Each structure stands twice: as C-alpha cells, then as structure tokens.
Amino acid sequence: MSPVRHQKPMELALGTAQQGHRGANPLVGAILVHGEQVLAVGHHRGAGSPHAERVALSSFAEARARGAHDGVDPAEAVLYTTLEPCRHHGRQPPCTEAILEAGIGTVVYGAPDPTPRAGGGAQVLSAAGLEVIAGVLDEQCRALNHRWLRAQEQGRPFVTVHLAQTLDGRIAAADGSSRWITSAASREHTHTIRERIDAILVGTETALIDDPRLTARTSDGALAARQPLRCVMGLREIPEQALLRDGEPEGHGWRRLATRDPGEALRWLSASEHRGHPVRHVLVEGGARVMAAFFAADLVDEVFVYQAPLILGAGPSSVGDLGITTLRQAPRFVLDSAESGPVRLFGTDVCTHLSPEPYPAGASGTSLTDTPDRSS
Amino acid sequence: MSPVRHQKPMELALGTAQQGHRGANPLVGAILVHGEQVLAVGHHRGAGSPHAERVALSSFAEARARGAHDGVDPAEAVLYTTLEPCRHHGRQPPCTEAILEAGIGTVVYGAPDPTPRAGGGAQVLSAAGLEVIAGVLDEQCRALNHRWLRAQEQGRPFVTVHLAQTLDGRIAAADGSSRWITSAASREHTHTIRERIDAILVGTETALIDDPRLTARTSDGALAARQPLRCVMGLREIPEQALLRDGEPEGHGWRRLATRDPGEALRWLSASEHRGHPVRHVLVEGGARVMAAFFAADLVDEVFVYQAPLILGAGPSSVGDLGITTLRQAPRFVLDSAESGPVRLFGTDVCTHLSPEPYPAGASGTSLTDTPDRSS
C-alpha cells in the first residue's frame, strides 16, 4: 500500500482517538483494517483503561468468537494507531504483546512514543517480523496531543482547569456567595473529572473562603470510588477545621503546597504519589489568583469554561491579573473536539472545552524553569 | 376537531416561529393543514418582512400554481398561527385580508394580539363566517414572546445586547486595546444584526475610547443597505471628529441621549423616528456601565454573548456594577432557541443566545417607571 492509502484509515483512527478524554495519558485511536473492511476500532479511555490497540484487538477477537470475520487471516490485517504501540508493563500490559499474540501482519502508526519507558515498540514489532510503517499523518497525530507532549517534555503532570462563572466572568458575588452559580449538571460533570484525575488544587484563599471538600462525589452526594489528592497552594495556613482536611494528616488525603509558583507546585506533585501511582493529572479549580498564575506560566493544558446564565456585574473574576497589559499578549486557545466536542449544554449552562493554541511550527517547548512569553 | 387535535399542528407552528429573529416584531409561525397533510409552513422573518400567515398562504398559492394540492378545497383547510392574525395596515397589509382572499375555512391561533392597532383580527374573521378557535397552546405561544410582550406593555423598543468578550469576561486589555477580541465571523454576525435594528446605542465612554463608527457593514467593509440610528448615551460631549458623527448633524444619522437612565433613553427613542419608522428595536453594544444600567433596570430582552478563546486577566469586564451584592439577586437568563439555536460557533468564538428568565406565573410586568426587583 502506498502512504496515501494509509491516510484515510489513519484519519479514522484520529477521529476515534478524540472520543477519549485528556489527562495523564495521551489520546490514542486504533483501527484494524482488512482490505477495504474495517474490522474493529478502539480508543483509549484514559489512565487505568486498556490502550486503544488492545481495545480494537479485543473487539476483533470478540467478533471472531461470535463467528464474524471467519475468513480473515490476521496476518493480512493492518492495525492503524495514532501513537507508536507501547512495549512496557505499566498499569496496562504492553500493546506490542497483544499485537504479536493476535498475529497481526502490519502496523501503521502516526507519532512516535516519546516516553523512554514506553517507546521502542516499533523496533520490537519489526524484530518480530511485522511490517511497520511509521509517521503516517505524523503531524496531525502529534498535534492531537501537543500539550500532553509538552507536559512530558517538562516532566510535569497534565493540567486541566475549570472556570465556573457567570456570563460576565464572575465566580462569586460581592459578598462572596457562589453556591451555586453553575447548574447541578455542570457540577456533576466536574465530579466525573475529579474522579479521574490524580490531584485537585485550589488556592488558600478559595480554601479559606469557600471551605470546599474537594472530593469526587456521585450525583446522589456519595463519595466516588476514586478520590483525588486534595491540594492547597499558597502561603497561608489551612485551619484545623477545614473540610478538605477531612480528619486526615497532611500528606495523606490532602497536602498543602507552600508556594505561589505553579511550576514549583507541579514539581512537588510530580514527585508525589497518590493511591500508589504518580500524580500525572491535576485539576486546578481556582480561585482567580491561582488561575492567573497557571495561565501566566503557560501551565494550563486544557480548559473547561462553565458559563452559567446569570449576570453579577461585581465580585471576583474567574482569572486574576496575569501581568498582561495589551491584547496581543493574551494567551489564546482553540476549541477542543476531544471527549464530547467543544461545546456542551449542562442543564442551563454552556460548557466550552478548549486547549491552548499550538505553538507556531519551529518553536520548541520551554522548560519549566524558562519564562514563557506567548506574545512573541 | 377536538382541542387536543389542534396541539400537534400548533407545536409545529411554534417550532417554525423559532426560525425568525427577535426584535421589533414578535416571533410568529403559521402552518396550513388539510386533514393530516401539511400544505404549507411560514414564519415571520422580522420587521418589514411578510407575516407568517402570508408566507404560508403564498407558499400554498405557489404550490397550487405548479399544480400541487389540486384536490384541496381551501374552505376545508385549517390555518394554525401562534399569534392572532393582524387586521391592520402597517408596513405589511393585514393578514385577515390574505386569509379571506385565500378562502380558508378555519383559523386556529395561540396567543391574542395585544397591540391595539393590530388586535381584533379574530373578530374580523368570525364576522366573515370563518370558524375561529383561540387559545390553543396559549401559554407556550405567549411564552415564546414574553419579552416582546413586556416591551409592548411598557411602550418601549425591544432591547438586544451584545457582550463580546474573552473567556474571563473582559472587553479590553488593561491598556484599552480591544481590536479584535472576537473573530471576524462574530463581527460579521454583529453587522447582520446592526442592519436589521432601528438604533444602536453605546455609552459616551465607549464612544470616546473606541471611537466606533456604529455602522452596519457587509463582510467586505462596504456600508449595508439599511443603517441604524447611531446613539450615544451619557453626560459627556461627543467630540466633533468622532467617527460616529460621520459629518451628519445631530438628530439625523446620530443622536446623543444626555442621560444615564436607560429607561429615559428608551423613552426618547420610542418617541423618535428613523428612516420614516418608529424606533422599535435597539442594540446596546456597551460599554460596561451602560450594560450594567440596562441589566439593573431589567431592560434587556435578548443577549448574545460572543466568547472569544483568550484570557486577559485584567481590563474592564463586560458588565459593570449593577448594585448586586449577593448571588440570589443576580438576573437570570435562559438559553434561547430562536434564530439558529442557543449556541453557535463563529470562527473561533462560541456565541450563546439568551433571553431573560420568564417571570414566575402570576407576577405582572412592571412599568418603565417602577423599580424592578428580580430577586424577590
């Protein structure tokens, strides 16, 4: 097959990848093809879930068990995957093993796996005699995860932020009242995200004023099965009776990060474990000063804006002063089609899903210690 | 036919009505039915366009001219319309005439026409021997235009506002730079609205800082065929060289409303003419203080929020202080399905279309001179 023939199936794999959600792991899509026939598709559903290649191969195996695809020789099938198959035992077994076990003849992938532990899968497959074609729609496959790649390069967790605000961008009224600006459906979505992340982070001011629990809860208010590490960033002390402590000693269920520097906070978290796993996905929930610090340092990888249909006209804005004085310095974002599309309605609220605008071609990522200048 | 049998066609008429746009005239939908067959549908496309009943009847007449619906006796057809057909000669001839000319046997309508000049159509039709059934889905038909009805009761123009802002609700950077926060596609949509309104209004501060032209322009920058009356509200003088003057004497193409009271501004406009017609639809474009005054006085009937994908963190917010101190006082809105649905993408921007939350059942509209209290 010519490289052009590979583009269409890879585009399908890219579309499938978008059904996953962003976080600790990259978005990956896989599609198993025989001639013109699509045998199976799969996407990665996030950390702790099977990889896209395994999902597609399992779906193929199940179909065969039901008697479908009887005449297909797996050696003649081609597995397209947007990311090089991994070769390491992490929370999931290596994809290379599954591909070899399934007897697939050809693997076509988009972007190389940049992680030292997981990378090198292509070599393993080639050595086992498979035909391996690399770099099909490489640019699009990299672009799909450009902020995840950046987080990898910087050796830090992936950062998602929430802005839950009025039509005019306020997160509370002048008297501090903020329960509830957003709809129950928006808050429920927030809790599904809290359940899948590793750590949740707010500033000390939010902790003191709102006294949040920072737990992941189901729609009936019960605690979800997975709970994030509850983090407070800032220089003020957290009172004994703060709900986020929940009777646990610091360093267990919750942690205070005594800094105003988001880079430093992320370095601490990178070196932390929670529930026996490294912290690789952080949700920043506010307030305005913490948001501003993350945006100013270009440490935001994904944004959900929950826009509730009311006007306050006063009270704190969702994002504090970034030190930007003129329009061309403003960090810019693009609508993110991953998960369930760029715009969703949650009850009365409009939720917009965004990613930072990719860097211009040729610009390299800065390290955590550099001073980012998005305006240049 | 039993009233229940009328509900389904009236729901169809309601859905059709939503395709129009809000403004000087109410949203109206009409549908012509014979037995189970829908012969024609029509909606009102706004001031200066034919009324919904005429659109549906014309479509029926055209179909007959092409030889369709040959076996249909108009006397057996039923015309459903969400609003009582008008009987007056305004910018459009009376609908009652068109119905009588078409020989329609039965007319079913939802809400009565509240305007003294246009109302009474039902009586005209009854007197002419038609069967007239009133009040089918009356509540929904009134709700569709609840803010238009309120503007009628208050004897003032319908008020649309635009919030063109960043993700964090800013309309300019700290140095005042604001060109352009929103995308070209958003600005083009604004210009299509500017073309159909009667007057556009900004505050003196916006006029002085941004020096806008306030004209309706086509996508290539040329002046649109219809131009709104350009209004500036506030106590400061407008300099000779201001672009919005455009060399015209005050009171012709532009007008200064020397008040900070939006009710007073609207009373002036209600008594004004532009292009030989009364001013019945005003677009308020900012800035923050004018927006706040209109929201605080509950004089906003429709909102478009253009949310551009960037963060400023500083600079003026889209809505200034309303005098609200706590969350429960905040004016609330609902997503508006009229025109092209509640959410649209304009280039990189998300545009949300909203209407004020309807008043609770039993609450009556306040007059322009009352002090509105949305929080009670």
mmCIF file of C-alpha atoms in Angstrom, chain A residues 71-329:
data_model
loop_
_atom_site.group_PDB
_atom_site.id
_atom_site.type_symbol
_atom_site.label_atom_id
_atom_site.label_comp_id
_atom_site.label_asym_id
_atom_site.label_seq_id
_atom_site.Cartn_x
_atom_site.Cartn_y
_atom_site.Cartn_z
ATOM 1 C CA GLY A 71 -12.346 -15.728 6.523
ATOM 2 C CA VAL A 72 -9.892 -13.059 7.714
ATOM 3 C CA ASP A 73 -6.252 -14.006 8.167
ATOM 4 C CA PRO A 74 -4.898 -11.624 10.876
ATOM 5 C CA ALA A 75 -1.544 -11.685 9.094
ATOM 6 C CA GLU A 76 -3.245 -9.830 6.240
ATOM 7 C CA ALA A 77 -4.826 -7.267 8.562
ATOM 8 C CA VAL A 78 -3.351 -3.831 9.182
ATOM 9 C CA LEU A 79 -3.505 -2.136 12.575
ATOM 10 C CA TYR A 80 -3.503 1.657 12.366
ATOM 11 C CA THR A 81 -2.706 3.514 15.535
ATOM 12 C CA THR A 82 -2.173 7.240 16.070
ATOM 13 C CA LEU A 83 0.686 6.597 18.514
ATOM 14 C CA GLU A 84 3.509 4.060 18.396
ATOM 15 C CA PRO A 85 2.402 0.939 20.320
ATOM 16 C CA CYS A 86 3.974 0.759 23.782
ATOM 17 C CA ARG A 87 6.303 -2.038 24.836
ATOM 18 C CA HIS A 88 6.307 -1.586 28.596
ATOM 19 C CA HIS A 89 4.384 -3.010 31.545
ATOM 20 C CA GLY A 90 2.714 -0.034 33.206
ATOM 21 C CA ARG A 91 -0.793 -0.022 34.600
ATOM 22 C CA GLN A 92 -1.565 -1.863 31.362
ATOM 23 C CA PRO A 93 0.363 -4.720 29.722
ATOM 24 C CA PRO A 94 2.389 -3.810 26.601
ATOM 25 C CA CYS A 95 0.489 -3.382 23.346
ATOM 26 C CA THR A 96 3.299 -4.981 21.374
ATOM 27 C CA GLU A 97 2.485 -8.290 23.112
ATOM 28 C CA ALA A 98 -1.180 -8.061 22.215
ATOM 29 C CA ILE A 99 -0.327 -7.305 18.590
ATOM 30 C CA LEU A 100 2.056 -10.256 18.387
ATOM 31 C CA GLU A 101 -0.460 -12.570 20.076
ATOM 32 C CA ALA A 102 -3.185 -11.525 17.638
ATOM 33 C CA GLY A 103 -0.868 -12.380 14.725
ATOM 34 C CA ILE A 104 -1.349 -9.011 13.019
ATOM 35 C CA GLY A 105 0.830 -8.668 9.893
ATOM 36 C CA THR A 106 1.235 -4.909 9.528
ATOM 37 C CA VAL A 107 1.254 -1.986 11.935
ATOM 38 C CA VAL A 108 0.988 1.615 10.730
ATOM 39 C CA TYR A 109 1.412 4.382 13.270
ATOM 40 C CA GLY A 110 1.421 8.155 13.368
ATOM 41 C CA ALA A 111 3.525 9.737 16.087
ATOM 42 C CA PRO A 112 6.436 8.060 17.900
ATOM 43 C CA ASP A 113 6.001 7.385 21.616
ATOM 44 C CA PRO A 114 8.209 9.977 23.315
ATOM 45 C CA THR A 115 8.284 8.345 26.739
ATOM 46 C CA PRO A 116 11.547 6.474 27.420
ATOM 47 C CA ARG A 117 9.807 3.579 29.195
ATOM 48 C CA ALA A 118 7.031 3.024 26.688
ATOM 49 C CA GLY A 119 8.856 3.956 23.467
ATOM 50 C CA GLY A 120 10.640 1.490 21.178
ATOM 51 C CA GLY A 121 7.548 -0.557 20.418
ATOM 52 C CA ALA A 122 8.096 -0.221 16.666
ATOM 53 C CA GLN A 123 11.508 -1.846 16.990
ATOM 54 C CA VAL A 124 10.056 -4.764 18.977
ATOM 55 C CA LEU A 125 7.442 -5.369 16.292
ATOM 56 C CA SER A 126 9.933 -5.088 13.416
ATOM 57 C CA ALA A 127 12.271 -7.514 15.138
ATOM 58 C CA ALA A 128 9.361 -9.964 15.414
ATOM 59 C CA GLY A 129 8.925 -9.829 11.631
ATOM 60 C CA LEU A 130 5.949 -7.465 11.307
ATOM 61 C CA GLU A 131 5.833 -4.807 8.638
ATOM 62 C CA VAL A 132 5.927 -1.477 10.499
ATOM 63 C CA ILE A 133 5.203 1.849 8.803
ATOM 64 C CA ALA A 134 5.852 4.971 10.841
ATOM 65 C CA GLY A 135 4.908 8.614 10.538
ATOM 66 C CA VAL A 136 1.588 8.462 8.657
ATOM 67 C CA LEU A 137 -0.163 11.802 9.375
ATOM 68 C CA ASP A 138 2.613 12.245 11.897
ATOM 69 C CA GLU A 139 1.950 15.980 12.256
ATOM 70 C CA GLN A 140 -1.782 15.582 12.993
ATOM 71 C CA CYS A 141 -1.064 12.707 15.370
ATOM 72 C CA ARG A 142 1.413 14.852 17.301
ATOM 73 C CA ALA A 143 -0.909 17.887 17.205
ATOM 74 C CA LEU A 144 -3.664 15.806 18.794
ATOM 75 C CA ASN A 145 -1.591 15.598 21.964
ATOM 76 C CA HIS A 146 0.611 18.665 21.688
ATOM 77 C CA ARG A 147 0.008 19.743 25.267
ATOM 78 C CA TRP A 148 0.411 16.237 26.639
ATOM 79 C CA LEU A 149 3.739 16.028 24.791
ATOM 80 C CA ARG A 150 4.721 19.363 26.306
ATOM 81 C CA ALA A 151 3.873 18.150 29.807
ATOM 82 C CA GLN A 152 6.004 15.041 29.133
ATOM 83 C CA GLU A 153 8.937 17.166 27.936
ATOM 84 C CA GLN A 154 8.635 19.335 31.014
ATOM 85 C CA GLY A 155 8.360 16.297 33.278
ATOM 86 C CA ARG A 156 5.185 17.579 34.951
ATOM 87 C CA PRO A 157 1.539 16.489 35.320
ATOM 88 C CA PHE A 158 -1.072 17.403 32.713
ATOM 89 C CA VAL A 159 -3.064 20.401 33.947
ATOM 90 C CA THR A 160 -6.818 20.826 33.432
ATOM 91 C CA VAL A 161 -8.540 23.977 34.682
ATOM 92 C CA HIS A 162 -12.164 24.776 35.364
ATOM 93 C CA LEU A 163 -13.700 28.195 35.075
ATOM 94 C CA ALA A 164 -17.206 28.040 36.569
ATOM 95 C CA GLN A 165 -18.600 31.509 36.068
ATOM 96 C CA THR A 166 -21.428 33.865 35.202
ATOM 97 C CA LEU A 167 -21.991 35.317 31.723
ATOM 98 C CA ASP A 168 -19.798 38.232 32.768
ATOM 99 C CA GLY A 169 -16.967 36.016 34.064
ATOM 100 C CA ARG A 170 -17.602 36.291 37.822
ATOM 101 C CA ILE A 171 -17.047 33.401 40.209
ATOM 102 C CA ALA A 172 -18.820 34.930 43.206
ATOM 103 C CA ALA A 173 -20.984 37.885 44.146
ATOM 104 C CA ALA A 174 -19.564 40.875 46.005
ATOM 105 C CA ASP A 175 -20.430 39.256 49.371
ATOM 106 C CA GLY A 176 -18.581 36.065 48.381
ATOM 107 C CA SER A 177 -21.727 33.989 47.757
ATOM 108 C CA SER A 178 -21.125 31.478 44.979
ATOM 109 C CA ARG A 179 -23.331 28.469 45.755
ATOM 110 C CA TRP A 180 -24.414 27.732 43.208
ATOM 111 C CA ILE A 181 -23.552 29.726 40.142
ATOM 112 C CA THR A 182 -23.426 26.701 37.846
ATOM 113 C CA SER A 183 -26.135 24.090 37.314
ATOM 114 C CA ALA A 184 -26.314 20.702 39.014
ATOM 115 C CA ALA A 185 -25.441 19.106 35.660
ATOM 116 C CA SER A 186 -22.248 21.187 35.385
ATOM 117 C CA ARG A 187 -21.237 20.263 38.907
ATOM 118 C CA GLU A 188 -21.889 16.614 38.151
ATOM 119 C CA HIS A 189 -19.535 16.857 35.167
ATOM 120 C CA THR A 190 -16.923 18.421 37.425
ATOM 121 C CA HIS A 191 -17.238 15.470 39.771
ATOM 122 C CA THR A 192 -16.716 12.948 36.947
ATOM 123 C CA ILE A 193 -13.473 14.815 36.183
ATOM 124 C CA ARG A 194 -12.496 14.914 39.874
ATOM 125 C CA GLU A 195 -12.904 11.144 39.915
ATOM 126 C CA ARG A 196 -10.469 10.508 37.074
ATOM 127 C CA ILE A 197 -7.710 12.960 37.997
ATOM 128 C CA ASP A 198 -4.872 12.291 40.440
ATOM 129 C CA ALA A 199 -4.878 15.603 42.308
ATOM 130 C CA ILE A 200 -7.114 18.632 42.705
ATOM 131 C CA LEU A 201 -5.661 22.021 43.504
ATOM 132 C CA VAL A 202 -7.095 25.290 44.846
ATOM 133 C CA GLY A 203 -5.527 28.377 46.344
ATOM 134 C CA THR A 204 -5.505 29.038 50.073
ATOM 135 C CA GLU A 205 -7.974 31.900 49.583
ATOM 136 C CA THR A 206 -10.532 29.574 47.983
ATOM 137 C CA ALA A 207 -9.900 27.032 50.741
ATOM 138 C CA LEU A 208 -10.499 29.672 53.420
ATOM 139 C CA ILE A 209 -13.499 31.445 51.841
ATOM 140 C CA ASP A 210 -15.399 28.561 50.230
ATOM 141 C CA ASP A 211 -14.209 25.771 52.562
ATOM 142 C CA PRO A 212 -14.632 23.129 49.828
ATOM 143 C CA ARG A 213 -14.346 19.393 50.464
ATOM 144 C CA LEU A 214 -12.549 18.788 47.122
ATOM 145 C CA THR A 215 -13.885 15.248 46.979
ATOM 146 C CA ALA A 216 -15.305 13.459 43.958
ATOM 147 C CA ARG A 217 -18.967 12.716 44.567
ATOM 148 C CA THR A 218 -21.662 10.876 42.672
ATOM 149 C CA SER A 219 -24.925 12.588 41.702
ATOM 150 C CA ASP A 220 -26.563 11.434 44.965
ATOM 151 C CA GLY A 221 -23.795 13.035 47.021
ATOM 152 C CA ALA A 222 -21.981 9.811 47.955
ATOM 153 C CA LEU A 223 -18.201 9.628 47.693
ATOM 154 C CA ALA A 224 -16.990 8.296 44.344
ATOM 155 C CA ALA A 225 -14.800 5.184 44.230
ATOM 156 C CA ARG A 226 -11.655 7.112 43.272
ATOM 157 C CA GLN A 227 -10.676 10.216 45.203
ATOM 158 C CA PRO A 228 -8.042 12.757 44.115
ATOM 159 C CA LEU A 229 -5.276 14.081 46.337
ATOM 160 C CA ARG A 230 -6.651 17.333 47.742
ATOM 161 C CA CYS A 231 -4.080 20.133 47.398
ATOM 162 C CA VAL A 232 -3.999 23.724 48.560
ATOM 163 C CA MET A 233 -1.402 26.056 47.110
ATOM 164 C CA GLY A 234 -0.329 29.260 48.831
ATOM 165 C CA LEU A 235 1.373 30.724 51.823
ATOM 166 C CA ARG A 236 -1.500 30.860 54.288
ATOM 167 C CA GLU A 237 -2.157 28.105 56.818
ATOM 168 C CA ILE A 238 -5.152 25.817 56.456
ATOM 169 C CA PRO A 239 -7.259 25.799 59.626
ATOM 170 C CA GLU A 240 -7.757 22.554 61.572
ATOM 171 C CA GLN A 241 -11.488 22.530 60.884
ATOM 172 C CA ALA A 242 -11.159 22.996 57.092
ATOM 173 C CA LEU A 243 -13.395 20.427 55.383
ATOM 174 C CA LEU A 244 -10.714 19.475 52.878
ATOM 175 C CA ARG A 245 -8.591 18.044 55.702
ATOM 176 C CA ASP A 246 -11.362 15.536 56.412
ATOM 177 C CA GLY A 247 -9.601 14.364 59.565
ATOM 178 C CA GLU A 248 -6.574 13.100 57.653
ATOM 179 C CA PRO A 249 -2.993 14.079 58.462
ATOM 180 C CA GLU A 250 -1.249 16.224 55.867
ATOM 181 C CA GLY A 251 0.473 14.233 53.159
ATOM 182 C CA HIS A 252 -2.174 11.528 53.120
ATOM 183 C CA GLY A 253 -5.534 12.549 51.610
ATOM 184 C CA TRP A 254 -4.573 16.219 51.382
ATOM 185 C CA ARG A 255 -1.484 18.321 51.017
ATOM 186 C CA ARG A 256 -0.505 21.940 51.348
ATOM 187 C CA LEU A 257 1.949 23.307 48.773
ATOM 188 C CA ALA A 258 3.518 26.323 50.449
ATOM 189 C CA THR A 259 4.289 28.276 47.313
ATOM 190 C CA ARG A 260 2.707 30.747 44.913
ATOM 191 C CA ASP A 261 4.730 29.387 41.994
ATOM 192 C CA PRO A 262 2.681 26.920 39.940
ATOM 193 C CA GLY A 263 5.856 25.424 38.447
ATOM 194 C CA GLU A 264 7.101 24.616 41.912
ATOM 195 C CA ALA A 265 3.707 23.189 42.893
ATOM 196 C CA LEU A 266 3.760 20.917 39.843
ATOM 197 C CA ARG A 267 7.344 19.801 40.578
ATOM 198 C CA TRP A 268 6.270 18.772 44.062
ATOM 199 C CA LEU A 269 3.279 16.927 42.684
ATOM 200 C CA SER A 270 5.400 15.202 40.007
ATOM 201 C CA ALA A 271 7.486 13.748 42.790
ATOM 202 C CA SER A 272 4.378 12.686 44.733
ATOM 203 C CA GLU A 273 2.369 9.515 44.750
ATOM 204 C CA HIS A 274 -1.327 9.110 45.424
ATOM 205 C CA ARG A 275 -3.044 5.747 45.789
ATOM 206 C CA GLY A 276 0.245 4.086 44.797
ATOM 207 C CA HIS A 277 0.547 5.932 41.494
ATOM 208 C CA PRO A 278 2.498 9.034 40.469
ATOM 209 C CA VAL A 279 0.488 12.256 40.170
ATOM 210 C CA ARG A 280 0.166 12.792 36.429
ATOM 211 C CA HIS A 281 -3.076 14.754 36.058
ATOM 212 C CA VAL A 282 -4.028 17.802 38.113
ATOM 213 C CA LEU A 283 -7.311 19.709 38.099
ATOM 214 C CA VAL A 284 -6.997 23.361 39.086
ATOM 215 C CA GLU A 285 -10.318 24.728 40.358
ATOM 216 C CA GLY A 286 -9.439 28.268 41.440
ATOM 217 C CA GLY A 287 -9.533 30.897 42.643
ATOM 218 C CA ALA A 288 -8.646 33.825 40.439
ATOM 219 C CA ARG A 289 -5.067 34.263 41.671
ATOM 220 C CA VAL A 290 -4.111 30.607 41.237
ATOM 221 C CA MET A 291 -5.728 30.557 37.785
ATOM 222 C CA ALA A 292 -3.776 33.665 36.795
ATOM 223 C CA ALA A 293 -0.515 32.094 37.984
ATOM 224 C CA PHE A 294 -1.082 28.947 35.905
ATOM 225 C CA PHE A 295 -2.155 30.871 32.790
ATOM 226 C CA ALA A 296 0.736 33.338 33.122
ATOM 227 C CA ALA A 297 3.248 30.468 33.383
ATOM 228 C CA ASP A 298 1.683 28.706 30.367
ATOM 229 C CA LEU A 299 0.997 25.686 32.547
ATOM 230 C CA VAL A 300 -2.622 25.141 31.509
ATOM 231 C CA ASP A 301 -3.124 22.225 29.111
ATOM 232 C CA GLU A 302 -6.920 22.060 28.944
ATOM 233 C CA VAL A 303 -9.760 24.408 29.912
ATOM 234 C CA PHE A 304 -13.430 23.807 30.667
ATOM 235 C CA VAL A 305 -15.450 27.027 30.876
ATOM 236 C CA TYR A 306 -18.851 26.527 32.503
ATOM 237 C CA GLN A 307 -20.880 29.598 31.605
ATOM 238 C CA ALA A 308 -23.953 29.936 33.808
ATOM 239 C CA PRO A 309 -26.806 32.154 32.537
ATOM 240 C CA LEU A 310 -26.687 34.970 35.049
ATOM 241 C CA ILE A 311 -25.078 38.374 35.417
ATOM 242 C CA LEU A 312 -23.389 39.646 38.570
ATOM 243 C CA GLY A 313 -21.598 42.803 37.442
ATOM 244 C CA ALA A 314 -19.404 42.742 40.549
ATOM 245 C CA GLY A 315 -17.423 40.205 42.572
ATOM 246 C CA PRO A 316 -14.185 38.415 41.669
ATOM 247 C CA SER A 317 -13.499 37.482 38.046
ATOM 248 C CA SER A 318 -12.539 33.914 37.209
ATOM 249 C CA VAL A 319 -8.976 34.814 36.295
ATOM 250 C CA GLY A 320 -6.863 37.366 38.175
ATOM 251 C CA ASP A 321 -4.127 39.613 36.901
ATOM 252 C CA LEU A 322 -1.654 37.811 34.623
ATOM 253 C CA GLY A 323 0.532 40.866 34.188
ATOM 254 C CA ILE A 324 -0.770 41.307 30.639
ATOM 255 C CA THR A 325 -1.288 44.908 29.608
ATOM 256 C CA THR A 326 -2.202 44.707 25.928
ATOM 257 C CA LEU A 327 -4.340 42.453 23.759
ATOM 258 C CA ARG A 328 -1.601 40.813 21.699
ATOM 259 C CA GLN A 329 -0.035 39.355 24.857
#
